[in-house]
Tab-separated table of C-alpha atoms in Angstrom:
chain	number	residue	atom	x	y	z
A	1	MET	CA	57.228	72.021	83.082
A	2	THR	CA	60.663	73.047	81.395
A	3	GLU	CA	63.178	74.852	83.009
A	4	LYS	CA	63.562	78.307	81.458
A	5	LYS	CA	66.588	79.260	80.011
A	6	PRO	CA	68.258	82.061	80.494
A	7	SER	CA	67.935	84.996	77.611
A	8	LEU	CA	71.391	85.974	75.852
A	9	ARG	CA	71.116	89.053	77.156
A	10	SER	CA	71.314	87.767	80.686
A	11	SER	CA	74.097	85.509	80.085
A	12	LEU	CA	76.300	88.702	78.420
A	13	ALA	CA	75.447	90.278	81.495
A	14	LEU	CA	76.792	87.741	84.150
A	15	LEU	CA	79.889	87.058	81.590
A	16	PRO	CA	82.458	89.732	83.494
A	17	THR	CA	81.444	87.668	87.051
A	18	ARG	CA	81.809	84.618	85.433
A	19	LEU	CA	85.338	85.448	84.355
A	20	TRP	CA	85.936	87.082	87.424
A	21	VAL	CA	85.310	84.290	89.799
A	22	GLY	CA	86.994	81.815	87.145
A	23	LEU	CA	90.388	83.771	87.722
A	24	LEU	CA	89.410	83.579	91.502
A	25	ARG	CA	89.170	79.749	91.763
A	26	LEU	CA	92.647	79.549	89.429
A	27	LEU	CA	94.791	81.884	92.116
A	28	VAL	CA	93.094	79.871	95.233
A	29	ARG	CA	95.630	77.645	93.853
A	30	LEU	CA	98.551	79.693	94.615
A	31	PRO	CA	100.422	79.660	98.180
A	32	TYR	CA	98.379	81.417	100.866
A	33	SER	CA	101.099	83.991	101.202
A	34	ALA	CA	101.229	84.797	97.350
A	35	GLN	CA	97.626	85.341	97.787
A	36	LEU	CA	97.820	88.025	100.638
A	37	ILE	CA	100.173	89.541	98.768
A	38	LEU	CA	97.761	89.885	95.702
A	39	GLY	CA	95.033	90.944	97.710
A	40	LYS	CA	97.468	93.700	99.040
A	41	TRP	CA	97.974	95.045	95.575
A	42	VAL	CA	93.800	94.664	94.391
A	43	GLY	CA	93.031	96.743	97.279
A	44	LEU	CA	95.760	99.493	96.772
A	45	GLY	CA	94.638	99.227	93.112
A	46	LEU	CA	90.951	99.792	94.388
A	47	TYR	CA	92.464	102.382	96.434
A	48	PHE	CA	93.548	104.389	93.356
A	49	LEU	CA	90.337	103.401	91.260
A	50	ALA	CA	86.930	103.458	93.101
A	51	ARG	CA	86.878	106.794	93.988
A	52	ASP	CA	83.501	107.121	95.307
A	53	ARG	CA	84.416	104.074	97.889
A	54	ARG	CA	87.636	105.654	98.836
A	55	ASN	CA	85.293	108.965	99.720
A	56	VAL	CA	83.089	106.915	101.412
A	57	THR	CA	86.049	105.423	103.946
A	58	GLU	CA	87.659	108.430	104.209
A	59	VAL	CA	84.528	110.237	105.414
A	60	ASN	CA	83.832	107.290	108.045
A	61	VAL	CA	87.293	107.075	109.180
A	62	ARG	CA	87.288	111.157	109.768
A	63	LEU	CA	84.185	110.954	111.824
A	64	CYS	CA	84.632	107.789	113.630
A	65	PHE	CA	88.654	108.546	114.398
A	66	PRO	CA	89.029	111.707	115.092
A	67	GLU	CA	91.564	111.557	117.271
A	68	LEU	CA	93.833	110.735	114.673
A	69	ASN	CA	95.348	113.620	112.718
A	70	SER	CA	95.331	113.571	108.958
A	71	GLU	CA	98.145	111.514	107.879
A	72	GLN	CA	96.975	108.602	110.261
A	73	GLN	CA	93.524	108.561	108.501
A	74	LYS	CA	95.166	108.645	105.277
A	75	LYS	CA	97.584	105.730	106.552
A	76	TYR	CA	93.857	104.111	107.785
A	77	VAL	CA	92.025	104.276	104.594
A	78	ARG	CA	95.046	102.916	102.520
A	79	ASP	CA	95.428	99.692	104.897
A	80	ILE	CA	91.185	99.393	104.917
A	81	PHE	CA	91.413	99.240	101.181
A	82	MET	CA	94.322	96.578	101.045
A	83	ASN	CA	92.561	94.778	104.129
A	84	ASN	CA	89.458	94.619	101.633
A	85	GLY	CA	91.748	93.595	98.794
A	86	ILE	CA	92.975	90.190	101.142
A	87	GLY	CA	89.951	89.473	101.958
A	88	ILE	CA	88.374	88.844	98.650
A	89	PHE	CA	91.120	86.535	98.530
A	90	GLU	CA	90.534	85.207	102.243
A	91	ALA	CA	86.715	84.426	101.064
A	92	ALA	CA	87.867	82.372	97.983
A	93	MET	CA	90.258	80.511	100.159
A	94	SER	CA	87.125	79.944	102.585
A	95	TRP	CA	85.074	78.365	100.001
A	96	TRP	CA	87.590	76.471	97.807
A	97	ALA	CA	90.852	76.115	99.585
A	98	PRO	CA	92.072	72.748	101.287
A	99	ASP	CA	91.126	72.956	105.233
A	100	ALA	CA	94.606	71.961	105.791
A	101	TRP	CA	95.744	75.611	105.022
A	102	PHE	CA	93.974	76.998	107.717
A	103	LYS	CA	94.081	74.327	110.819
A	104	ASP	CA	96.686	75.845	112.571
A	105	ARG	CA	96.455	78.842	111.929
A	106	VAL	CA	93.269	79.875	114.316
A	107	THR	CA	93.132	80.873	117.984
A	108	LEU	CA	89.916	80.828	119.741
A	109	ILE	CA	89.529	82.548	122.915
A	110	GLY	CA	86.103	83.219	125.255
A	111	THR	CA	84.759	79.634	124.678
A	112	GLU	CA	83.483	79.169	128.282
A	113	HIS	CA	80.793	82.312	127.371
A	114	LEU	CA	79.454	80.332	124.637
A	115	GLU	CA	79.450	77.017	126.355
A	116	GLU	CA	77.567	79.068	129.346
A	117	ALA	CA	74.946	80.084	126.242
A	118	LEU	CA	74.550	76.876	125.046
A	119	ALA	CA	73.903	75.546	128.752
A	120	GLU	CA	70.384	78.016	128.290
A	121	GLU	CA	69.021	75.399	125.262
A	122	LYS	CA	67.043	78.339	124.297
A	123	GLY	CA	69.749	78.772	120.799
A	124	VAL	CA	72.597	81.065	120.695
A	125	ILE	CA	72.501	84.898	118.673
A	126	LEU	CA	76.088	85.396	117.865
A	127	LEU	CA	76.501	88.835	117.067
A	128	GLY	CA	79.112	89.465	114.017
A	129	ALA	CA	79.969	92.132	111.741
A	130	HIS	CA	81.311	92.864	108.351
A	131	PHE	CA	85.191	92.181	109.154
A	132	SER	CA	87.293	91.962	105.938
A	133	THR	CA	88.119	88.439	107.357
A	134	LEU	CA	83.980	87.627	107.213
A	135	ASP	CA	84.116	84.267	105.242
A	136	ILE	CA	87.291	83.095	106.523
A	137	GLY	CA	86.360	83.803	110.150
A	138	GLY	CA	83.327	81.307	109.597
A	139	LEU	CA	85.055	78.683	108.116
A	140	LEU	CA	87.566	78.887	110.924
A	141	PHE	CA	84.571	78.904	113.613
A	142	SER	CA	83.518	76.263	112.160
A	143	TYR	CA	86.257	74.030	113.023
A	144	TYR	CA	84.866	74.427	116.887
A	145	TYR	CA	81.134	74.342	116.734
A	146	PRO	CA	78.519	74.230	113.810
A	147	VAL	CA	77.088	77.526	112.861
A	148	ASP	CA	73.768	78.390	110.947
A	149	ALA	CA	74.468	82.323	109.262
A	150	MET	CA	71.775	84.931	108.371
A	151	TYR	CA	72.575	86.690	105.641
A	152	ARG	CA	71.170	89.105	102.605
A	153	LYS	CA	70.511	87.534	99.610
A	154	ASN	CA	73.182	89.379	96.604
A	155	ASN	CA	71.388	91.104	93.906
A	156	ASN	CA	73.436	89.153	91.120
A	157	PRO	CA	72.008	85.248	90.707
A	158	LEU	CA	75.763	83.777	89.959
A	159	LEU	CA	77.350	85.776	93.016
A	160	GLU	CA	74.446	84.463	95.140
A	161	ASP	CA	74.938	80.963	93.946
A	162	VAL	CA	78.603	81.301	94.045
A	163	ILE	CA	78.556	82.509	97.900
A	164	THR	CA	76.345	80.576	99.091
A	165	ARG	CA	77.270	76.898	97.606
A	166	GLY	CA	80.847	78.224	99.258
A	167	ARG	CA	79.874	79.219	102.685
A	168	LEU	CA	77.748	76.173	102.999
A	169	ARG	CA	81.257	74.661	102.920
A	170	PHE	CA	81.523	75.905	106.715
A	171	PHE	CA	78.150	76.692	107.807
A	172	LYS	CA	75.386	74.504	109.012
A	173	SER	CA	72.609	76.226	106.751
A	174	ALA	CA	72.380	80.246	105.130
A	175	ILE	CA	69.404	81.654	106.488
A	176	GLU	CA	68.052	84.393	104.729
A	177	ARG	CA	67.871	87.198	106.961
A	178	SER	CA	63.676	87.776	106.614
A	179	ASP	CA	63.139	84.221	106.881
A	180	ILE	CA	62.339	84.734	110.706
A	181	ARG	CA	60.155	80.951	110.918
A	182	THR	CA	63.645	79.151	110.334
A	183	VAL	CA	65.862	81.267	112.447
A	184	ILE	CA	63.401	80.795	115.474
A	185	ARG	CA	63.119	77.283	114.491
A	186	ASN	CA	66.750	76.463	114.571
A	187	LEU	CA	67.397	78.331	117.731
A	188	ARG	CA	64.449	76.227	119.277
A	189	LYS	CA	66.945	73.299	118.660
A	190	ASN	CA	69.584	74.925	120.357
A	191	HIS	CA	71.847	76.015	116.779
A	192	ILE	CA	74.222	78.850	116.915
A	193	ILE	CA	72.744	81.876	114.485
A	194	TRP	CA	75.532	84.041	112.896
A	195	TYR	CA	73.949	87.452	112.683
A	196	ALA	CA	75.548	90.862	111.754
A	197	PRO	CA	73.266	94.086	112.257
A	198	ASP	CA	76.275	96.673	111.532
A	199	GLN	CA	74.839	98.329	108.268
A	200	ASP	CA	72.273	100.597	107.491
A	201	PHE	CA	68.998	99.655	106.472
A	202	GLY	CA	67.526	102.964	106.362
A	203	MET	CA	65.024	104.048	108.862
A	204	HIS	CA	62.444	101.544	108.401
A	205	GLN	CA	62.607	99.454	111.952
A	206	SER	CA	65.854	101.085	112.621
A	207	VAL	CA	66.512	104.036	115.211
A	208	PHE	CA	69.650	106.356	115.303
A	209	ALA	CA	72.034	104.811	118.412
A	210	PRO	CA	75.638	106.359	118.737
A	211	PHE	CA	78.141	104.112	116.734
A	212	PHE	CA	82.039	105.350	117.718
A	213	GLY	CA	79.910	108.472	118.822
A	214	VAL	CA	78.286	109.177	115.303
A	215	PRO	CA	74.396	108.336	115.349
A	216	ALA	CA	73.809	105.885	112.896
A	217	ALA	CA	70.734	103.826	111.842
A	218	THR	CA	70.416	100.749	113.776
A	219	ILE	CA	67.865	98.013	112.965
A	220	THR	CA	65.625	96.913	116.104
A	221	ALA	CA	65.289	93.317	114.637
A	222	THR	CA	68.017	91.922	116.806
A	223	SER	CA	65.747	92.822	120.045
A	224	ARG	CA	62.725	91.444	118.702
A	225	MET	CA	64.470	88.128	117.440
A	226	VAL	CA	66.278	87.833	121.136
A	227	LYS	CA	62.616	88.597	122.495
A	228	LEU	CA	60.702	85.547	120.414
A	229	ASN	CA	62.961	82.665	122.145
A	230	GLY	CA	64.723	83.937	125.238
A	231	SER	CA	68.102	83.593	123.194
A	232	PRO	CA	71.183	84.789	125.014
A	233	ILE	CA	73.273	87.143	122.420
A	234	LEU	CA	77.344	87.352	122.544
A	235	MET	CA	79.252	89.000	120.124
A	236	LEU	CA	82.282	87.596	118.014
A	237	ALA	CA	85.293	89.631	116.921
A	238	GLN	CA	87.847	88.280	114.385
A	239	HIS	CA	91.223	89.468	113.097
A	240	ARG	CA	93.731	88.851	111.032
A	241	THR	CA	96.854	89.024	113.599
A	242	PRO	CA	100.144	90.441	111.862
A	243	ASP	CA	101.743	86.847	111.978
A	244	ASN	CA	99.188	85.791	109.398
A	245	ARG	CA	97.075	83.823	112.095
A	246	TYR	CA	93.651	84.284	112.891
A	247	GLU	CA	91.844	85.062	116.415
A	248	LEU	CA	88.498	84.682	117.154
A	249	GLU	CA	87.032	86.364	120.306
A	250	ILE	CA	83.958	85.136	121.960
A	251	PHE	CA	83.030	88.450	124.474
A	252	PRO	CA	80.252	87.601	127.427
A	253	ILE	CA	76.753	86.985	127.279
A	254	LEU	CA	75.406	90.470	126.956
A	255	ARG	CA	73.095	91.145	129.553
A	256	PRO	CA	70.259	92.552	130.569
A	257	PHE	CA	69.232	92.378	126.588
A	258	PRO	CA	66.565	93.575	125.452
A	259	THR	CA	65.891	95.824	127.782
A	260	GLY	CA	62.941	97.447	126.675
A	261	ASP	CA	64.439	100.229	125.014
A	262	ASP	CA	64.849	99.916	121.361
A	263	VAL	CA	67.653	102.811	121.310
A	264	GLN	CA	69.220	101.621	124.461
A	265	ASP	CA	69.396	98.039	122.954
A	266	ALA	CA	70.658	99.543	119.771
A	267	THR	CA	73.565	101.384	121.737
A	268	LEU	CA	74.545	98.234	123.366
A	269	ILE	CA	74.907	96.197	120.385
A	270	ASN	CA	77.186	98.975	119.043
A	271	ALA	CA	79.254	99.031	121.367
A	272	GLU	CA	79.792	95.307	120.959
A	273	ILE	CA	80.852	95.736	117.920
A	274	GLU	CA	82.777	98.640	118.557
A	275	LYS	CA	84.756	96.697	121.047
A	276	ALA	CA	85.316	94.381	118.464
A	277	ILE	CA	86.462	96.439	115.694
A	278	ARG	CA	88.267	98.284	118.118
A	279	LYS	CA	91.000	95.372	117.635
A	280	ASP	CA	92.475	96.350	114.446
A	281	PRO	CA	90.016	98.949	112.664
A	282	THR	CA	91.490	98.605	109.575
A	283	GLN	CA	89.903	95.031	109.225
A	284	TYR	CA	86.525	96.290	109.372
A	285	MET	CA	84.584	96.951	105.978
A	286	TRP	CA	84.356	101.258	106.325
A	287	VAL	CA	84.080	101.172	102.575
A	288	HIS	CA	79.902	100.491	103.334
A	289	ARG	CA	77.549	103.542	103.838
A	290	ARG	CA	77.206	103.173	107.594
A	291	PHE	CA	75.778	106.438	108.265
A	292	LYS	CA	73.539	106.441	105.149
A	293	SER	CA	70.582	107.487	106.757
A	294	HIS	CA	70.532	111.182	107.922
A	295	PRO	CA	68.140	113.616	109.298
A	296	LYS	CA	69.630	116.113	106.981
A	297	GLY	CA	68.812	113.343	103.924
A	298	LYS	CA	69.945	110.021	102.499
A	299	ASN	CA	73.711	110.081	101.942
A	300	TYR	CA	73.941	113.290	103.193
A	301	LEU	CA	77.416	112.978	105.319
A	302	TYR	CA	79.113	111.323	102.393
A	303	LYS	CA	78.619	114.091	99.649
A	304	LYS	CA	81.469	115.977	98.513
A	305	SER	CA	81.537	119.682	98.742
């Protein structure tokens, strides 16, 4: 059977993505420091242009950091956009730049916790979160340990191909999050599985649990996954330091887990993620609608008055 060629319409629809990917591949040739500067400017541009995302970020910061005054919250929002702009370039560098750029830029803390977990020979679920340093963190962690990653398939087929190919440079395998069979099979081989349960996927198979003191829809799949193989679970925090190095920290094994109570489990998971985010709150992707689900209706908290 001959492979079906893409239509002219679909090819044209993907043209902006092709141009953006091509531009990124060219910019990756620039020195690392230049890309960080460009990333900040891209982030500032998005801060002024992406008004809906800025509103989402402002709401998230206001809800999660009420101890900050209005000026401090505004600075957080700007810094979040700048870090997310840098994150675009960090992702591109992790896919295409030479390894030599990063070998001396990383510190890994807490390996004793991961070694303890691996010694149980039941595989390890490595909790992650959507930090702006998401992909670069995966590359840096792979210098120390092989890791599989669970991910959500991108709706854009070209981006899906580019991102998956890029991530397979440093992940042992990339597993679509609905493919639980492969996850369990790999855990039984004592693999490390990176998994980020920090997004709002609606209330189907979710419970409300506090996240920075705010009720957030939190998926219960984490508990079920741990139950299936009895795998230990622990958190990986990551952030870029002020001197443009990267620090990865592995937290102690989360015990007891699961507890038998979905809300308590979700609360424990959110607390670990929150602790990791607080290492540098502005390097988290607050541009996402973390509190999209609400008893008063979807996106209730993000509606402009």
